[in-house]
Amino acid sequence: MKKNNALLAAVTFSIIIGLSFMFVKISLTYEGQLLILAQRFIFAFLGLLLFLVIKPIHLRLNRKEIMIVIIISLFYPIIFFSSQILGLDQTTVYEAGIIQAIAPATTVLLASVFLKEQVRIVQGLGIVFSIAGVVFLQLMNSSGGYDFHLLGNLLIIVSILATAIWQVMSRSATKSIAPIQITIYIMFIGFLFFNVIYFINGGSAGEYIDSLTEIPYLLSILFLGVLSTFGTSLLSIYAVSKLPVIQVSVFNNVATLITILSGVLILNEPFHYYHIIGAAVIIFGVILVNAKKKSRHSKVS
């Protein structure tokens, strides 16, 4: 039962993450990056407070546990959300979605190093294919006369690395700290960090409030704050606490598909033939990474 709940959590957070790229892109048409991040986390924090009213949680941690949570927070939410929004401001949703497909391979690689989860030869080949697909996309963009989104795509890769490190560290941390406790603390740290940065950089309370009168922007921020920030943090940490990191990472494929479709079908972003080739190479690599190991008892022909 717990395994099924963890699988459901993994599917749910992947769908939400897939849609979040589109909502970030929509919000960027209304406001700047710092304001979006500050408001995203104030709504995530409000969602967290509501959750705590409904289900009170014991929050006390010892000094060592607090240091672990602070380190996790550095990668997620601080590095992850900063690099993601900066990247999406410099690239398209579908390119970000395609690059997102390397997340499982990245997670597998880090899990093998830090959690000692075994990486087989076929998985190593999958990692190579995934990276090759991203390189191919960048080369085609630069040589085909289309917009070259090198900086934006590099920032998306940074966000993917931050996600992988966060999942690996969370898998280890949940052995001694409850997933909900980690979620609460990283949400609070994100709320403080991004709001303080916004006001230090000259942000005003008037702009903070007035921007929320635009309904499309408000709906985007609500989705990004409550579901995509607080919701996915809780669901993801819960999933990796019950399942191997490598198994959870495969659900990034769902997020990738939804991100690409939302960019092309809803935002009407241009789509070229080489994106299909690049996506196919990346997805083939992802399939290799997540290929099941043959049983020792299987017959050899």
Short mmCIF file of C-alpha atoms in Angstrom, two decimals:
data_model
loop_
_atom_site.label_atom_id
_atom_site.label_comp_id
_atom_site.label_asym_id
_atom_site.label_seq_id
_atom_site.Cartn_x
_atom_site.Cartn_y
_atom_site.Cartn_z
CA MET A 1 0.00 0.00 0.00
CA LYS A 2 2.79 2.42 0.91
CA LYS A 3 4.56 1.61 -2.36
CA ASN A 4 1.40 2.34 -4.35
CA ASN A 5 0.96 5.66 -2.52
CA ALA A 6 4.58 6.55 -3.30
CA LEU A 7 4.07 5.72 -6.98
CA LEU A 8 0.92 7.86 -7.06
CA ALA A 9 2.85 10.71 -5.42
CA ALA A 10 5.60 10.39 -8.06
CA VAL A 11 3.09 10.49 -10.94
CA THR A 12 1.28 13.50 -9.44
CA PHE A 13 4.36 15.63 -8.85
CA SER A 14 5.62 14.81 -12.37
CA ILE A 15 2.38 16.08 -13.93
CA ILE A 16 2.49 19.27 -11.85
CA ILE A 17 6.18 19.86 -12.72
CA GLY A 18 5.40 19.32 -16.40
CA LEU A 19 2.78 22.08 -16.33
CA SER A 20 4.85 24.40 -14.14
CA PHE A 21 7.20 25.36 -17.00
CA MET A 22 4.24 26.79 -18.91
CA PHE A 23 2.96 28.75 -15.89
CA VAL A 24 6.44 30.18 -15.24
CA LYS A 25 6.59 31.32 -18.86
CA ILE A 26 3.12 32.93 -18.56
CA SER A 27 4.06 34.72 -15.33
CA LEU A 28 7.23 36.10 -16.96
CA THR A 29 5.07 37.99 -19.47
CA TYR A 30 3.62 39.99 -16.55
CA GLU A 31 6.35 40.47 -13.93
CA GLY A 32 10.09 40.13 -13.27
CA GLN A 33 11.85 37.07 -11.92
CA LEU A 34 12.44 38.27 -8.35
CA LEU A 35 8.82 39.26 -7.80
CA ILE A 36 7.58 35.96 -9.23
CA LEU A 37 9.86 33.97 -6.91
CA ALA A 38 8.91 36.06 -3.86
CA GLN A 39 5.17 35.68 -4.52
CA ARG A 40 5.52 32.04 -5.47
CA PHE A 41 6.98 31.31 -2.06
CA ILE A 42 4.58 33.45 -0.07
CA PHE A 43 1.72 31.38 -1.53
CA ALA A 44 3.68 28.19 -0.88
CA PHE A 45 4.16 29.35 2.71
CA LEU A 46 0.45 30.17 3.08
CA GLY A 47 -0.38 26.70 1.77
CA LEU A 48 2.06 25.28 4.30
CA LEU A 49 0.41 27.19 7.16
CA LEU A 50 -3.01 25.91 6.10
CA PHE A 51 -1.61 22.38 6.04
CA LEU A 52 -0.22 22.81 9.56
CA VAL A 53 -3.59 24.07 10.85
CA ILE A 54 -5.29 20.96 9.46
CA LYS A 55 -2.49 18.58 10.49
CA PRO A 56 -0.18 19.87 13.25
CA ILE A 57 3.37 18.56 12.88
CA HIS A 58 6.19 18.20 15.42
CA LEU A 59 8.89 20.55 14.09
CA ARG A 60 11.77 20.16 16.56
CA LEU A 61 15.07 19.06 15.01
CA ASN A 62 18.53 18.72 16.56
CA ARG A 63 21.47 20.83 15.40
CA LYS A 64 22.80 18.21 12.99
CA GLU A 65 19.38 17.74 11.38
CA ILE A 66 18.95 21.50 10.98
CA MET A 67 22.31 21.72 9.16
CA ILE A 68 21.25 18.90 6.82
CA VAL A 69 18.00 20.72 6.00
CA ILE A 70 19.85 24.00 5.37
CA ILE A 71 22.21 22.28 2.92
CA ILE A 72 19.26 20.65 1.14
CA SER A 73 17.59 24.08 0.95
CA LEU A 74 20.61 25.53 -0.82
CA PHE A 75 19.97 23.21 -3.76
CA TYR A 76 16.18 23.17 -3.43
CA PRO A 77 14.57 25.64 -3.42
CA ILE A 78 17.29 28.31 -3.80
CA ILE A 79 19.50 27.10 -6.68
CA PHE A 80 16.74 25.13 -8.39
CA PHE A 81 14.12 27.88 -8.61
CA SER A 82 16.62 30.67 -9.31
CA SER A 83 18.23 28.82 -12.23
CA GLN A 84 14.89 27.54 -13.56
CA ILE A 85 13.21 30.95 -13.83
CA LEU A 86 16.35 32.60 -15.22
CA GLY A 87 16.66 29.78 -17.74
CA LEU A 88 13.03 29.94 -18.86
CA ASP A 89 13.44 33.67 -19.41
CA GLN A 90 16.19 32.85 -21.94
CA THR A 91 14.79 29.76 -23.68
CA THR A 92 11.51 28.16 -24.77
CA VAL A 93 9.26 25.84 -22.77
CA TYR A 94 9.62 22.92 -25.19
CA GLU A 95 13.44 23.15 -25.24
CA ALA A 96 13.46 23.27 -21.44
CA GLY A 97 11.12 20.26 -21.46
CA ILE A 98 13.36 18.28 -23.79
CA ILE A 99 16.44 19.04 -21.69
CA GLN A 100 14.43 18.06 -18.59
CA ALA A 101 14.54 14.51 -19.96
CA ILE A 102 18.17 14.18 -18.83
CA ALA A 103 17.05 14.50 -15.20
CA PRO A 104 16.63 10.72 -14.66
CA ALA A 105 20.10 10.03 -16.06
CA THR A 106 21.58 12.75 -13.85
CA THR A 107 19.80 11.37 -10.79
CA VAL A 108 20.99 7.82 -11.54
CA LEU A 109 24.57 9.04 -11.81
CA LEU A 110 24.46 10.94 -8.51
CA ALA A 111 22.63 8.10 -6.75
CA SER A 112 25.39 5.73 -7.80
CA VAL A 113 28.06 8.03 -6.36
CA PHE A 114 26.42 9.11 -3.10
CA LEU A 115 23.94 6.33 -2.33
CA LYS A 116 26.03 3.53 -3.86
CA GLU A 117 23.12 2.47 -6.08
CA GLN A 118 24.67 0.31 -8.80
CA VAL A 119 24.91 1.72 -12.34
CA ARG A 120 25.03 -0.92 -15.05
CA ILE A 121 26.79 -0.53 -18.42
CA VAL A 122 23.47 -0.05 -20.23
CA GLN A 123 22.59 2.76 -17.82
CA GLY A 124 25.95 4.41 -18.47
CA LEU A 125 25.20 4.28 -22.21
CA GLY A 126 21.82 5.84 -21.49
CA ILE A 127 23.46 8.76 -19.72
CA VAL A 128 25.75 9.28 -22.73
CA PHE A 129 22.78 9.23 -25.15
CA SER A 130 20.83 11.71 -23.03
CA ILE A 131 23.72 14.18 -22.95
CA ALA A 132 24.36 13.65 -26.68
CA GLY A 133 20.72 14.55 -27.41
CA VAL A 134 21.06 17.87 -25.59
CA VAL A 135 24.34 18.68 -27.37
CA PHE A 136 22.71 17.84 -30.72
CA LEU A 137 19.84 20.25 -30.03
CA GLN A 138 22.23 23.09 -29.24
CA LEU A 139 24.35 22.46 -32.34
CA MET A 140 21.26 22.40 -34.56
CA ASN A 141 19.94 25.60 -33.02
CA SER A 142 23.21 27.42 -33.67
CA SER A 143 23.77 26.10 -37.22
CA GLY A 144 20.19 26.29 -38.46
CA GLY A 145 19.82 30.03 -38.13
CA TYR A 146 17.36 29.74 -35.26
CA ASP A 147 17.60 31.42 -31.87
CA PHE A 148 20.52 30.04 -29.89
CA HIS A 149 19.41 29.53 -26.29
CA LEU A 150 22.74 28.37 -24.86
CA LEU A 151 22.58 30.43 -21.65
CA GLY A 152 18.94 29.58 -20.95
CA ASN A 153 19.48 25.88 -21.58
CA LEU A 154 22.61 25.80 -19.42
CA LEU A 155 20.59 27.32 -16.58
CA ILE A 156 17.92 24.64 -17.05
CA ILE A 157 20.68 22.02 -16.77
CA VAL A 158 21.83 23.67 -13.52
CA SER A 159 18.25 23.37 -12.20
CA ILE A 160 18.23 19.69 -13.17
CA LEU A 161 21.49 19.10 -11.29
CA ALA A 162 20.04 20.88 -8.26
CA THR A 163 16.95 18.65 -8.41
CA ALA A 164 19.04 15.49 -8.64
CA ILE A 165 21.23 16.52 -5.68
CA TRP A 166 18.11 17.43 -3.69
CA GLN A 167 16.46 14.05 -4.35
CA VAL A 168 19.61 12.13 -3.45
CA MET A 169 20.14 14.14 -0.26
CA SER A 170 16.45 13.81 0.66
CA ARG A 171 16.61 10.04 0.21
CA SER A 172 19.45 9.95 2.74
CA ALA A 173 17.94 12.56 5.09
CA THR A 174 14.54 10.85 5.38
CA LYS A 175 16.19 7.97 7.20
CA SER A 176 16.32 10.21 10.27
CA ILE A 177 14.02 13.17 9.46
CA ALA A 178 10.33 12.89 8.51
CA PRO A 179 9.61 13.98 4.90
CA ILE A 180 7.01 16.52 6.06
CA GLN A 181 9.54 18.12 8.43
CA ILE A 182 12.03 18.58 5.59
CA THR A 183 9.29 20.06 3.40
CA ILE A 184 8.20 22.55 6.06
CA TYR A 185 11.72 23.81 6.73
CA ILE A 186 12.78 24.17 3.08
CA MET A 187 9.53 26.01 2.26
CA PHE A 188 10.13 28.42 5.14
CA ILE A 189 13.75 29.01 4.07
CA GLY A 190 12.64 29.62 0.47
CA PHE A 191 9.96 32.06 1.66
CA LEU A 192 12.48 34.06 3.70
CA PHE A 193 15.25 34.00 1.11
CA PHE A 194 13.31 35.07 -1.99
CA ASN A 195 11.20 37.71 -0.24
CA VAL A 196 14.21 39.27 1.48
CA ILE A 197 16.12 39.33 -1.84
CA TYR A 198 13.14 40.97 -3.58
CA PHE A 199 12.88 43.83 -1.10
CA ILE A 200 16.67 44.28 -0.79
CA ASN A 201 16.77 44.78 -4.56
CA GLY A 202 14.31 47.67 -4.39
CA GLY A 203 11.00 45.84 -4.60
CA SER A 204 7.99 47.69 -3.22
CA ALA A 205 4.96 46.48 -1.26
CA GLY A 206 2.70 48.38 -3.67
CA GLU A 207 4.02 46.49 -6.70
CA TYR A 208 3.87 43.25 -4.70
CA ILE A 209 0.12 43.66 -4.10
CA ASP A 210 -0.91 45.41 -7.34
CA SER A 211 0.58 42.71 -9.56
CA LEU A 212 -1.85 40.16 -8.12
CA THR A 213 -4.84 42.03 -9.59
CA GLU A 214 -4.04 40.51 -13.01
CA ILE A 215 -6.12 37.31 -12.98
CA PRO A 216 -3.95 35.21 -15.40
CA TYR A 217 -0.87 36.16 -13.38
CA LEU A 218 -2.58 35.45 -10.04
CA LEU A 219 -3.73 32.01 -11.23
CA SER A 220 -0.21 31.23 -12.47
CA ILE A 221 1.34 32.25 -9.14
CA LEU A 222 -1.24 30.23 -7.19
CA PHE A 223 -0.44 27.15 -9.27
CA LEU A 224 3.32 27.71 -8.95
CA GLY A 225 3.18 28.47 -5.22
CA VAL A 226 0.66 26.02 -3.78
CA LEU A 227 0.92 23.08 -6.18
CA SER A 228 4.27 23.36 -7.96
CA THR A 229 6.32 24.51 -4.97
CA PHE A 230 4.75 23.23 -1.75
CA GLY A 231 2.84 20.33 -3.31
CA THR A 232 5.66 18.85 -5.38
CA SER A 233 8.18 19.26 -2.56
CA LEU A 234 6.00 17.22 -0.24
CA LEU A 235 5.10 14.61 -2.87
CA SER A 236 8.68 14.22 -4.12
CA ILE A 237 10.24 13.84 -0.69
CA TYR A 238 7.54 11.35 0.28
CA ALA A 239 8.17 9.33 -2.91
CA VAL A 240 11.96 9.13 -2.46
CA SER A 241 11.48 8.16 1.20
CA LYS A 242 9.57 5.03 0.10
CA LEU A 243 11.19 4.17 -3.25
CA PRO A 244 14.75 4.07 -4.66
CA VAL A 245 15.82 7.39 -6.18
CA ILE A 246 16.44 5.70 -9.54
CA GLN A 247 12.86 4.40 -9.64
CA VAL A 248 11.37 7.80 -8.77
CA SER A 249 13.49 9.55 -11.40
CA VAL A 250 11.78 7.68 -14.27
CA PHE A 251 8.64 9.75 -13.69
CA ASN A 252 10.48 12.80 -15.02
CA ASN A 253 9.57 11.35 -18.43
CA VAL A 254 5.96 12.27 -17.72
CA ALA A 255 6.97 15.82 -16.83
CA THR A 256 9.04 16.09 -20.01
CA LEU A 257 6.15 15.04 -22.25
CA ILE A 258 3.69 17.41 -20.60
CA THR A 259 6.16 20.32 -20.73
CA ILE A 260 6.83 19.86 -24.46
CA LEU A 261 3.13 19.51 -25.31
CA SER A 262 2.16 22.58 -23.26
CA GLY A 263 4.81 24.68 -25.00
CA VAL A 264 3.79 23.65 -28.51
CA LEU A 265 -0.01 23.26 -28.14
CA ILE A 266 -0.88 25.97 -25.60
CA LEU A 267 1.87 28.59 -25.96
CA ASN A 268 2.20 28.02 -29.75
CA GLU A 269 5.99 27.93 -29.61
CA PRO A 270 7.79 27.03 -32.89
CA PHE A 271 8.75 23.40 -33.31
CA HIS A 272 11.37 22.09 -35.78
CA TYR A 273 12.17 18.61 -37.08
CA TYR A 274 15.45 18.40 -35.18
CA HIS A 275 13.60 18.79 -31.88
CA ILE A 276 11.92 15.44 -32.61
CA ILE A 277 15.31 13.83 -33.33
CA GLY A 278 16.90 15.35 -30.23
CA ALA A 279 13.96 14.34 -28.05
CA ALA A 280 14.08 10.78 -29.45
CA VAL A 281 17.80 10.46 -28.65
CA ILE A 282 17.30 11.80 -25.12
CA ILE A 283 14.27 9.60 -24.45
CA PHE A 284 16.12 6.54 -25.82
CA GLY A 285 18.88 7.30 -23.33
CA VAL A 286 16.33 7.63 -20.54
CA ILE A 287 14.83 4.24 -21.48
CA LEU A 288 18.29 2.66 -21.26
CA VAL A 289 18.90 4.28 -17.87
CA ASN A 290 15.66 2.83 -16.52
CA ALA A 291 15.86 -0.55 -18.26
CA LYS A 292 15.16 -3.39 -15.86
CA LYS A 293 17.98 -5.73 -15.04
CA LYS A 294 17.45 -9.24 -16.37
CA SER A 295 16.89 -11.88 -13.75
CA ARG A 296 19.76 -14.23 -13.05
CA HIS A 297 17.30 -17.08 -13.46
CA SER A 298 16.23 -16.05 -16.99
CA LYS A 299 17.05 -18.61 -19.67
CA VAL A 300 19.98 -17.99 -21.98
CA SER A 301 19.26 -18.86 -25.60
#
